Amino acid sequence: MQKLQLFNTLSRKKEPFIPLREGFVGIYVCGPTVYGDPHLGHAKSYVSFDVVVRYFRYLGYRVRYVQNITDVGHLTDDADEGEDKMTRQSRIERLEPMEIAEKYTYRYFRDMDRLNVLRPDIAPRATGHIPEQIAMIKKLIEKGHAYETGGNVYFDVTSLPDYGKLSGRTLDEAESGLRVETSSDKKNPADFALWKKADDMHIMRWDSPWGEGFPGWHIECSAMATKYLGKTIDIHGGGLENQFPHHECEIAQCEGAHDEPFVRYWLHNNMVTLNGQKMGKSLGNAISLEQFFTGKHKLLSRAWQPEVIRFFLLQSHYRSTTDFSESALESAETGYRNLTGILDQIQRTAENAAGLASASGPESASPVSGSGSFNLQALKNGLHDCMNDDFNTARAVGFLFEKLRPLKSTLQSGNNPDNIGELSEFLTKFCGDVLGIWSPGVASAGGGENLPFEQVMQLLLDIRQDARKNKDWATADRIRNSLAELGITIEDGSGGSTYKLS
Ligand SMILES: [Zn+2]
């Protein structure tokens, strides 16, 4: 079995993963700018890195996962011009910028929770780390990497010979893409803002050695990554669109301030497209996650379960684009139901086998109807190979289908492999803890927590009651026996029927 290899954007090749400190991985992923609802593009990024974190934990690493919340400094224009996105939204919604930040931070985590994305270990907010950012800017000025002019502070990109190494852009190329403002006070067009002077109307402002102002967007990630993970970190992740300028600037700031390599492995996820076109808020074609979950969007014919969205995203590799269409979601839904159906079946069979084995005592603890063993080692090796190959979830899902599908008919005919318990235990770990697409005992095919379970049960009890009144014993018994197989016991009393989960 091969060892874990990651595709490092910095070297543009797959490299074996070697942690800085044995047994520990520090991961920083750029979090959302909280001025709007999260959409499918966000889901792709955060589900992808969620699986990365989960897989490291599965391999036995202690992980510290840091993902920031940008609530200041992200301007509407990459060339340090335009309005702060938070301020702009606060004007539109007639709220304080901090109310906007709270509102959309809440919605971000709410939607990620629904997608079963685990919360980061630390979710630092940019506005909570202004002193750290100011300290880093001071250091950059002292070391000759930054200069102050009229209350603004800029990073001098010519002061770092390897500026552009992540995106592969030379300084000329970096500059040619920029709209140069005639009023710009930068020495070089590619210089970027570390601190911006606040004009009289600007709401979000802090005191600094250069007067009242606010930090540039890039400096928050450098300051917070360093604070929580150190000067050199194992892994930095983010969307491909942030490779330049954002990540390039993060490198310049950290390496300029510390004279040490900032990141060992850069991981970038690709985007979600809609009919081949990039999907994004600024392009006006982004469907928010809430709209997926409720079906309320003109491009959607119905609501989609979070579980299906997560499964759909994992069916493509994080470095590939995911082309979204409802028909693609429909196939994902079918695949998801088939896979979780098999997983449920394996788990039930394993539980029954364990129950029967313990009921018949230790003397005859062998499974009821063994038909040899399932080749669990081959399944494990295959799945580990997929994941060790730069977290290839798409291949892992395909491999799961390939290996588990033949088991369906075997189990239906009652021929249980004698290691069904171990198989079930492994699948709970892999599909539950690593991929996050299934957990034992959850009604996965029906919609999990959103399913109105009580009402459905009452409906079944009512139908059974009517059947009994009409002396249709066959229907009444069928409902009771089928529910019993699912672990639900019906009890008939004088006041009607009730049910109980076993
Ligand atoms: Zn960032």
Coordinates of C-alpha atoms and ligand atoms in Angstrom, one line a residue:
M1 CA 0.0 0.0 0.0
Q2 CA 1.3 3.4 -0.9
K3 CA 1.8 6.2 1.6
L4 CA -0.1 9.4 1.7
Q5 CA 0.7 11.7 -1.2
L6 CA -0.6 15.2 -1.6
F7 CA -0.6 17.4 -4.7
N8 CA 1.4 20.5 -3.6
T9 CA 0.4 23.6 -5.7
L10 CA 3.8 25.1 -4.8
S11 CA 5.8 22.3 -6.4
R12 CA 3.1 21.4 -8.9
K13 CA 3.5 17.7 -8.2
K14 CA 2.4 15.0 -5.8
E15 CA 4.7 14.6 -2.8
P16 CA 4.7 12.2 0.1
F17 CA 3.3 13.8 3.2
I18 CA 5.8 14.4 6.0
P19 CA 4.6 16.3 9.0
L20 CA 6.7 19.0 10.7
R21 CA 6.1 17.3 14.1
E22 CA 5.5 13.6 14.3
G23 CA 1.9 12.7 14.8
F24 CA 0.6 16.2 14.4
V25 CA -0.8 18.1 11.5
G26 CA -1.6 21.9 11.5
I27 CA -4.0 22.9 8.8
Y28 CA -5.2 26.4 7.9
V29 CA -8.0 26.9 5.4
C30 CA -9.2 30.3 4.3
G31 CA -12.7 30.7 5.6
P32 CA -15.7 32.6 4.3
T33 CA -16.2 36.4 4.1
V34 CA -19.4 36.6 6.0
Y35 CA -21.5 39.0 3.9
G36 CA -23.8 36.5 2.2
D37 CA -25.3 33.0 2.3
P38 CA -22.9 30.1 1.5
H39 CA -23.4 28.5 -1.9
L40 CA -22.4 25.3 -3.6
G41 CA -18.9 26.6 -4.3
H42 CA -18.3 27.1 -0.6
A43 CA -19.7 23.6 0.1
K44 CA -17.2 22.1 -2.4
S45 CA -14.3 23.8 -0.6
Y46 CA -15.3 23.1 2.9
V47 CA -16.5 19.5 2.3
S48 CA -13.2 18.8 0.6
F49 CA -11.1 20.0 3.4
D50 CA -13.4 18.4 6.0
V51 CA -12.5 15.0 4.4
V52 CA -8.8 15.9 4.5
V53 CA -9.1 16.7 8.2
R54 CA -11.2 13.6 8.9
Y55 CA -8.7 11.3 7.0
F56 CA -5.7 12.6 9.0
R57 CA -7.6 11.9 12.2
Y58 CA -8.5 8.4 10.9
L59 CA -4.8 7.8 10.2
G60 CA -4.1 8.6 13.9
Y61 CA -2.8 12.2 13.6
R62 CA -3.6 14.9 16.1
V63 CA -5.0 17.7 13.9
R64 CA -5.4 21.3 14.7
Y65 CA -7.7 22.8 12.0
V66 CA -7.9 26.6 11.8
Q67 CA -10.4 28.3 9.5
N68 CA -10.8 32.0 9.8
I69 CA -13.9 34.2 9.5
T70 CA -13.3 37.3 7.4
D71 CA -15.3 40.1 8.8
V72 CA -13.2 43.1 7.7
G73 CA -10.9 44.2 5.0
H74 CA -12.1 42.1 2.0
L75 CA -12.7 44.8 -0.6
T76 CA -14.9 44.5 -3.7
D77 CA -11.8 44.9 -5.9
D78 CA -8.6 42.9 -5.7
A79 CA -6.5 45.9 -6.5
D80 CA -7.1 47.4 -3.0
E81 CA -9.9 49.7 -4.3
G82 CA -13.6 49.6 -3.9
E83 CA -15.7 49.2 -0.8
D84 CA -15.3 46.7 2.1
K85 CA -17.8 43.9 1.3
M86 CA -19.0 43.9 4.9
T87 CA -19.8 47.6 4.8
R88 CA -21.4 47.4 1.5
Q89 CA -23.8 44.6 2.7
S90 CA -24.5 46.5 5.9
R91 CA -25.7 49.5 3.8
I92 CA -27.9 47.2 1.7
E93 CA -29.5 45.5 4.7
R94 CA -29.4 48.6 6.9
L95 CA -27.6 46.8 9.7
E96 CA -24.3 47.3 11.6
P97 CA -21.4 45.6 9.9
M98 CA -21.1 43.4 13.0
E99 CA -24.7 42.4 12.7
I100 CA -24.0 41.3 9.1
A101 CA -21.0 39.4 10.4
E102 CA -23.0 37.6 13.1
K103 CA -25.9 36.8 10.8
Y104 CA -23.8 35.3 8.0
T105 CA -21.4 33.5 10.3
Y106 CA -24.4 31.8 11.9
R107 CA -25.8 30.8 8.5
Y108 CA -22.4 29.6 7.4
F109 CA -22.0 27.2 10.3
R110 CA -25.7 26.2 10.2
D111 CA -25.4 25.1 6.5
M112 CA -22.0 23.4 7.1
D113 CA -23.5 21.5 10.0
R114 CA -26.2 20.3 7.7
L115 CA -23.6 19.1 5.3
N116 CA -21.9 17.2 8.2
V117 CA -18.8 19.4 7.9
L118 CA -17.1 19.2 11.3
R119 CA -16.4 22.6 12.9
P120 CA -12.8 23.8 12.8
D121 CA -10.9 23.6 16.1
I122 CA -10.3 27.3 16.0
A123 CA -12.4 29.8 13.9
P124 CA -10.7 33.1 14.5
R125 CA -12.3 36.3 13.4
A126 CA -10.2 39.0 11.7
T127 CA -11.7 41.8 13.8
G128 CA -10.7 39.9 16.9
H129 CA -7.0 39.9 15.8
I130 CA -6.3 43.6 14.9
P131 CA -3.3 43.9 17.4
E132 CA -1.7 40.8 15.9
Q133 CA -2.1 42.2 12.4
I134 CA -0.7 45.6 13.4
A135 CA 2.3 43.9 15.0
M136 CA 3.0 42.0 11.8
I137 CA 2.8 45.1 9.7
K138 CA 5.2 46.9 12.0
K139 CA 7.6 44.1 11.6
L140 CA 7.4 44.2 7.8
I141 CA 8.1 47.9 7.8
E142 CA 11.1 47.4 10.1
K143 CA 12.5 44.7 7.8
G144 CA 12.1 46.9 4.7
H145 CA 9.3 44.9 3.1
A146 CA 6.6 47.5 3.6
Y147 CA 6.3 51.3 3.5
E148 CA 3.8 53.8 4.8
T149 CA 2.4 56.6 2.8
G150 CA -0.3 59.0 3.9
G151 CA -1.9 56.6 6.4
N152 CA -1.8 53.6 4.0
V153 CA 0.8 50.8 4.4
Y154 CA 1.8 48.7 1.4
F155 CA 3.9 45.6 0.9
D156 CA 6.8 46.3 -1.5
V157 CA 6.7 43.2 -3.8
T158 CA 10.1 44.0 -5.2
S159 CA 11.6 43.4 -1.8
L160 CA 11.1 39.6 -2.1
P161 CA 12.9 38.0 -4.9
D162 CA 10.6 34.9 -5.1
Y163 CA 7.3 36.8 -5.0
G164 CA 5.0 35.0 -7.4
K165 CA 6.3 31.5 -6.7
L166 CA 3.0 30.0 -5.8
S167 CA 1.0 31.2 -8.8
G168 CA 4.0 31.1 -11.1
R169 CA 3.5 34.8 -12.0
T170 CA 6.4 37.1 -12.6
L171 CA 6.1 40.6 -11.4
D172 CA 5.4 41.9 -14.9
E173 CA 2.6 39.4 -15.2
A174 CA 1.2 40.2 -11.8
E175 CA 1.2 43.9 -12.7
S176 CA -0.3 43.6 -16.1
G177 CA -3.6 42.2 -14.8
L178 CA -4.1 45.2 -12.5
R179 CA -6.1 48.2 -13.1
V180 CA -3.8 51.0 -12.1
E181 CA -5.6 53.9 -10.4
T182 CA -4.1 57.2 -11.3
S183 CA -4.5 58.3 -7.7
S184 CA -2.6 55.3 -6.4
D185 CA 0.2 56.0 -4.0
K186 CA 1.9 52.6 -4.5
K187 CA 5.5 52.4 -5.5
N188 CA 4.8 49.4 -7.8
P189 CA 1.4 48.6 -9.2
A190 CA 1.6 45.0 -7.8
D191 CA 2.2 46.3 -4.2
F192 CA -0.7 45.4 -2.0
A193 CA -2.3 47.0 1.0
L194 CA -1.5 45.9 4.5
W195 CA -3.3 48.8 6.2
K196 CA -5.8 51.3 4.7
K197 CA -6.5 54.7 5.9
A198 CA -10.2 55.1 6.9
D199 CA -12.0 58.1 5.4
D200 CA -14.5 60.0 7.5
M201 CA -17.4 57.8 6.3
H202 CA -15.8 54.5 7.0
I203 CA -17.5 52.6 9.8
M204 CA -15.0 49.8 10.6
R205 CA -11.9 51.5 11.9
W206 CA -9.1 51.0 14.5
D207 CA -6.3 53.0 15.9
S208 CA -2.9 52.2 14.6
P209 CA 0.6 53.7 14.4
W210 CA -0.4 55.1 11.0
G211 CA -3.6 56.7 12.1
E212 CA -7.2 55.3 12.0
G213 CA -7.8 52.7 9.5
F214 CA -8.4 49.0 8.8
P215 CA -6.3 46.0 7.8
G216 CA -6.0 44.7 4.2
W217 CA -7.6 41.3 3.6
H218 CA -4.4 39.2 3.2
I219 CA -2.7 40.2 6.5
E220 CA -5.4 38.6 8.7
C221 CA -4.6 35.0 7.4
S222 CA -0.9 35.5 7.9
A223 CA -1.3 36.8 11.4
M224 CA -3.9 34.2 12.5
A225 CA -2.2 31.2 10.9
T226 CA 1.1 32.2 12.6
K227 CA -0.6 32.8 16.0
Y228 CA -2.4 29.4 16.1
L229 CA -0.1 27.2 14.0
G230 CA 3.4 28.7 14.1
K231 CA 5.7 30.4 11.6
T232 CA 5.8 27.3 9.3
I233 CA 2.7 25.3 8.9
D234 CA 2.0 21.8 7.5
I235 CA -0.9 22.5 5.2
H236 CA -2.7 25.6 3.9
G237 CA -5.8 25.1 1.9
G238 CA -8.3 27.2 0.0
G239 CA -10.1 27.7 -3.3
L240 CA -8.1 27.9 -6.5
E241 CA -9.4 31.4 -7.1
N242 CA -7.5 32.5 -4.0
Q243 CA -4.1 31.3 -5.2
F244 CA -3.5 34.8 -6.6
P245 CA -3.4 37.3 -5.2
H246 CA -4.5 36.2 -1.7
H247 CA -2.3 33.2 -1.0
E248 CA 0.7 34.7 -2.9
C249 CA 0.3 37.8 -0.5
E250 CA 0.0 35.5 2.6
I251 CA 3.4 33.9 1.6
A252 CA 5.0 37.3 1.0
Q253 CA 3.9 38.6 4.4
C254 CA 4.9 35.6 6.4
E255 CA 8.2 34.9 4.8
G256 CA 9.0 38.6 4.8
A257 CA 8.3 38.8 8.5
H258 CA 9.8 35.5 9.6
D259 CA 12.5 34.5 7.0
E260 CA 11.2 31.0 7.2
P261 CA 9.1 29.0 4.7
F262 CA 5.4 29.6 5.5
V263 CA 3.7 26.5 4.2
R264 CA 4.9 23.0 3.4
Y265 CA 1.9 21.8 1.3
W266 CA -0.5 24.1 -0.5
L267 CA -3.8 22.4 -1.4
H268 CA -6.3 24.1 -3.7
N269 CA -9.8 22.9 -4.5
N270 CA -11.3 23.5 -7.9
M271 CA -14.6 25.3 -8.5
V272 CA -18.2 24.3 -9.2
T273 CA -19.5 25.1 -12.6
L274 CA -23.0 25.5 -14.0
N275 CA -23.2 24.3 -17.6
G276 CA -19.4 24.8 -17.8
Q277 CA -19.6 28.3 -16.4
K278 CA -18.0 29.3 -13.1
M279 CA -20.6 29.6 -10.3
G280 CA -20.2 32.4 -8.0
K281 CA -22.0 35.2 -6.1
S282 CA -20.4 37.9 -8.1
L283 CA -21.5 36.2 -11.3
G284 CA -25.1 36.1 -10.2
N285 CA -25.6 32.4 -10.8
A286 CA -24.8 31.0 -7.4
I287 CA -27.4 28.9 -5.7
S288 CA -27.2 29.1 -2.0
L289 CA -27.2 26.0 0.1
E290 CA -30.4 27.1 1.8
Q291 CA -32.0 27.2 -1.6
F292 CA -30.9 23.7 -2.3
F293 CA -32.3 22.5 0.9
T294 CA -35.7 24.2 0.4
G295 CA -35.8 23.9 -3.4
K296 CA -36.6 27.6 -3.7
H297 CA -34.6 28.8 -6.7
K298 CA -35.5 29.1 -10.4
L299 CA -32.9 26.6 -11.4
L300 CA -34.2 24.0 -9.1
S301 CA -37.3 21.8 -9.5
R302 CA -37.3 20.6 -5.9
A303 CA -35.5 20.4 -2.6
W304 CA -32.3 18.4 -2.2
Q305 CA -31.1 16.7 1.0
P306 CA -27.8 17.9 2.4
E307 CA -26.6 14.3 2.5
V308 CA -27.1 14.1 -1.3
I309 CA -25.2 17.3 -1.9
R310 CA -22.3 16.1 0.2
F311 CA -22.2 12.8 -1.7
F312 CA -22.5 14.6 -5.0
L313 CA -19.4 16.7 -4.2
L314 CA -17.4 13.8 -3.0
Q315 CA -18.0 12.0 -6.3
S316 CA -15.6 14.3 -8.0
H317 CA -12.0 14.8 -6.8
Y318 CA -11.3 18.1 -5.0
R319 CA -8.9 19.3 -7.7
S320 CA -11.4 18.6 -10.5
T321 CA -14.2 21.0 -11.4
T322 CA -17.7 19.8 -10.3
D323 CA -20.2 20.5 -13.0
F324 CA -23.6 21.0 -11.4
S325 CA -26.9 20.1 -13.0
E326 CA -30.1 18.7 -11.5
S327 CA -29.7 15.5 -13.5
A328 CA -26.2 15.1 -12.0
L329 CA -27.8 15.5 -8.6
E330 CA -30.4 13.0 -9.4
S331 CA -27.8 10.4 -10.3
A332 CA -26.0 11.2 -7.1
E333 CA -29.2 10.7 -5.1
T334 CA -29.7 7.3 -6.7
G335 CA -26.1 6.4 -6.0
Y336 CA -26.3 7.7 -2.4
R337 CA -29.5 5.6 -1.7
N338 CA -28.0 2.5 -3.2
L339 CA -24.8 2.8 -1.2
T340 CA -26.4 3.7 2.1
G341 CA -29.0 0.9 1.5
I342 CA -26.2 -1.6 1.3
L343 CA -24.5 -0.1 4.4
D344 CA -27.7 -0.2 6.4
Q345 CA -28.2 -3.8 5.3
I346 CA -24.7 -4.8 6.4
Q347 CA -25.1 -3.0 9.7
R348 CA -28.5 -4.7 10.5
T349 CA -27.1 -8.1 9.5
A350 CA -24.1 -7.6 11.7
E351 CA -26.3 -6.6 14.7
N352 CA -28.6 -9.5 14.2
A353 CA -25.6 -11.9 14.0
A354 CA -24.1 -10.4 17.1
G355 CA -27.4 -10.7 18.9
L356 CA -27.9 -14.3 17.9
A357 CA -24.4 -15.2 18.8
S358 CA -24.7 -13.8 22.3
A359 CA -28.2 -15.3 22.8
S360 CA -26.9 -18.7 22.1
G361 CA -24.0 -18.4 24.5
P362 CA -20.3 -18.4 24.2
E363 CA -20.1 -22.1 23.4
S364 CA -21.7 -21.7 20.1
A365 CA -20.7 -18.2 19.2
S366 CA -20.1 -18.9 15.6
P367 CA -22.4 -16.9 13.2
V368 CA -25.6 -18.5 12.1
S369 CA -25.1 -19.1 8.4
G370 CA -21.5 -18.4 7.5
S371 CA -20.4 -18.5 3.9
G372 CA -16.7 -17.9 4.3
S373 CA -15.2 -14.5 4.9
F374 CA -15.5 -11.2 3.1
N375 CA -12.1 -10.0 1.9
L376 CA -12.0 -7.0 4.3
Q377 CA -8.2 -6.5 3.9
A378 CA -8.6 -6.0 0.1
L379 CA -11.4 -3.5 0.8
K380 CA -9.3 -1.6 3.3
N381 CA -6.2 -1.6 1.1
G382 CA -8.2 -0.4 -1.9
L383 CA -9.8 2.5 0.0
H384 CA -6.6 3.5 1.6
D385 CA -4.9 3.6 -1.8
C386 CA -7.6 5.9 -3.1
M387 CA -7.4 8.2 -0.2
N388 CA -3.6 8.1 0.0
D389 CA -3.6 9.3 -3.7
D390 CA -4.2 12.9 -2.8
F391 CA -7.6 12.2 -1.1
N392 CA -9.3 10.7 -4.1
T393 CA -12.8 10.5 -2.8
A394 CA -14.3 10.0 -6.3
R395 CA -12.3 6.7 -6.7
A396 CA -13.0 5.7 -3.1
V397 CA -16.8 5.9 -3.6
G398 CA -16.5 3.9 -6.9
F399 CA -14.4 1.3 -5.2
L400 CA -16.9 1.0 -2.3
F401 CA -19.7 0.3 -4.8
E402 CA -17.6 -2.2 -6.7
K403 CA -16.8 -4.2 -3.6
L404 CA -20.0 -4.0 -1.7
R405 CA -22.6 -4.4 -4.5
P406 CA -22.1 -8.2 -4.8
L407 CA -22.7 -8.5 -1.1
K408 CA -26.3 -7.3 -1.4
S409 CA -27.7 -10.6 -2.9
T410 CA -25.4 -12.7 -0.6
L411 CA -27.0 -11.0 2.4
Q412 CA -30.5 -11.2 1.0
S413 CA -30.1 -15.0 0.7
G414 CA -29.0 -15.2 4.3
N415 CA -25.4 -16.2 3.6
N416 CA -23.6 -13.9 6.0
P417 CA -19.8 -13.7 5.8
D418 CA -18.4 -14.8 9.1
N419 CA -16.6 -11.4 9.5
I420 CA -19.7 -9.3 9.0
G421 CA -19.2 -7.7 12.4
E422 CA -15.7 -6.5 11.5
L423 CA -16.9 -5.3 8.1
S424 CA -19.7 -3.3 9.6
E425 CA -17.3 -1.8 12.1
F426 CA -14.8 -0.8 9.4
L427 CA -17.6 0.8 7.2
T428 CA -18.9 2.8 10.2
K429 CA -15.4 4.3 10.5
F430 CA -14.7 4.8 6.8
C431 CA -18.1 5.9 5.5
G432 CA -19.1 7.6 8.8
D433 CA -15.9 9.1 10.3
V434 CA -13.9 9.7 7.1
L435 CA -16.4 10.4 4.2
G436 CA -19.1 11.6 6.6
I437 CA -21.9 10.2 4.4
W438 CA -23.5 7.6 6.6
S439 CA -23.9 6.7 10.2
P440 CA -25.4 3.5 11.5
G441 CA -29.0 3.7 12.6
V442 CA -29.8 7.0 10.9
A443 CA -32.6 6.7 8.3
S444 CA -30.2 7.7 5.6
A445 CA -32.4 7.0 2.6
G446 CA -35.3 9.0 4.0
G447 CA -33.7 12.3 4.9
G448 CA -32.3 12.0 8.4
E449 CA -33.2 14.7 10.8
N450 CA -35.5 16.5 8.3
L451 CA -37.9 13.6 8.1
P452 CA -41.1 14.0 10.1
F453 CA -40.7 10.6 11.8
E454 CA -43.5 11.1 14.3
Q455 CA -46.1 12.0 11.6
V456 CA -45.0 9.0 9.4
M457 CA -45.4 6.6 12.3
Q458 CA -48.8 8.0 13.2
L459 CA -49.9 7.5 9.6
L460 CA -48.8 3.9 9.6
L461 CA -50.6 3.3 13.0
D462 CA -53.7 4.8 11.6
I463 CA -53.6 2.7 8.4
R464 CA -53.1 -0.4 10.6
Q465 CA -56.0 0.6 12.8
D466 CA -58.3 0.9 9.8
A467 CA -57.1 -2.4 8.5
R468 CA -57.9 -4.1 11.9
K469 CA -61.4 -2.5 11.9
N470 CA -62.0 -4.0 8.4
K471 CA -60.6 -7.3 9.6
D472 CA -57.8 -7.0 7.0
W473 CA -55.4 -9.0 9.2
A474 CA -52.9 -9.5 6.4
T475 CA -52.3 -5.7 6.1
A476 CA -52.2 -5.2 9.8
D477 CA -49.7 -8.0 10.4
R478 CA -47.6 -6.9 7.5
I479 CA -47.2 -3.4 9.0
R480 CA -46.4 -4.8 12.4
N481 CA -43.9 -7.4 11.1
S482 CA -42.2 -5.0 8.8
L483 CA -41.8 -2.4 11.5
A484 CA -40.5 -5.1 13.9
E485 CA -37.7 -5.9 11.3
L486 CA -36.7 -2.2 11.5
G487 CA -36.6 -2.4 15.3
I488 CA -39.9 -0.7 15.9
T489 CA -42.3 -2.6 18.2
I490 CA -46.1 -2.0 18.0
E491 CA -48.1 -2.4 21.2
D492 CA -51.8 -2.7 21.0
G493 CA -53.7 -1.4 24.1
S494 CA -57.2 -0.5 25.0
G495 CA -56.6 3.1 24.1
G496 CA -55.2 2.3 20.6
S497 CA -51.7 1.4 19.4
T498 CA -48.4 2.8 20.4
Y499 CA -44.9 2.1 19.2
K500 CA -41.5 1.8 20.8
L501 CA -38.0 1.8 19.4
S502 CA -36.0 -1.1 20.4
Ligands
ZN1 ZN -6.8 33.5 3.6

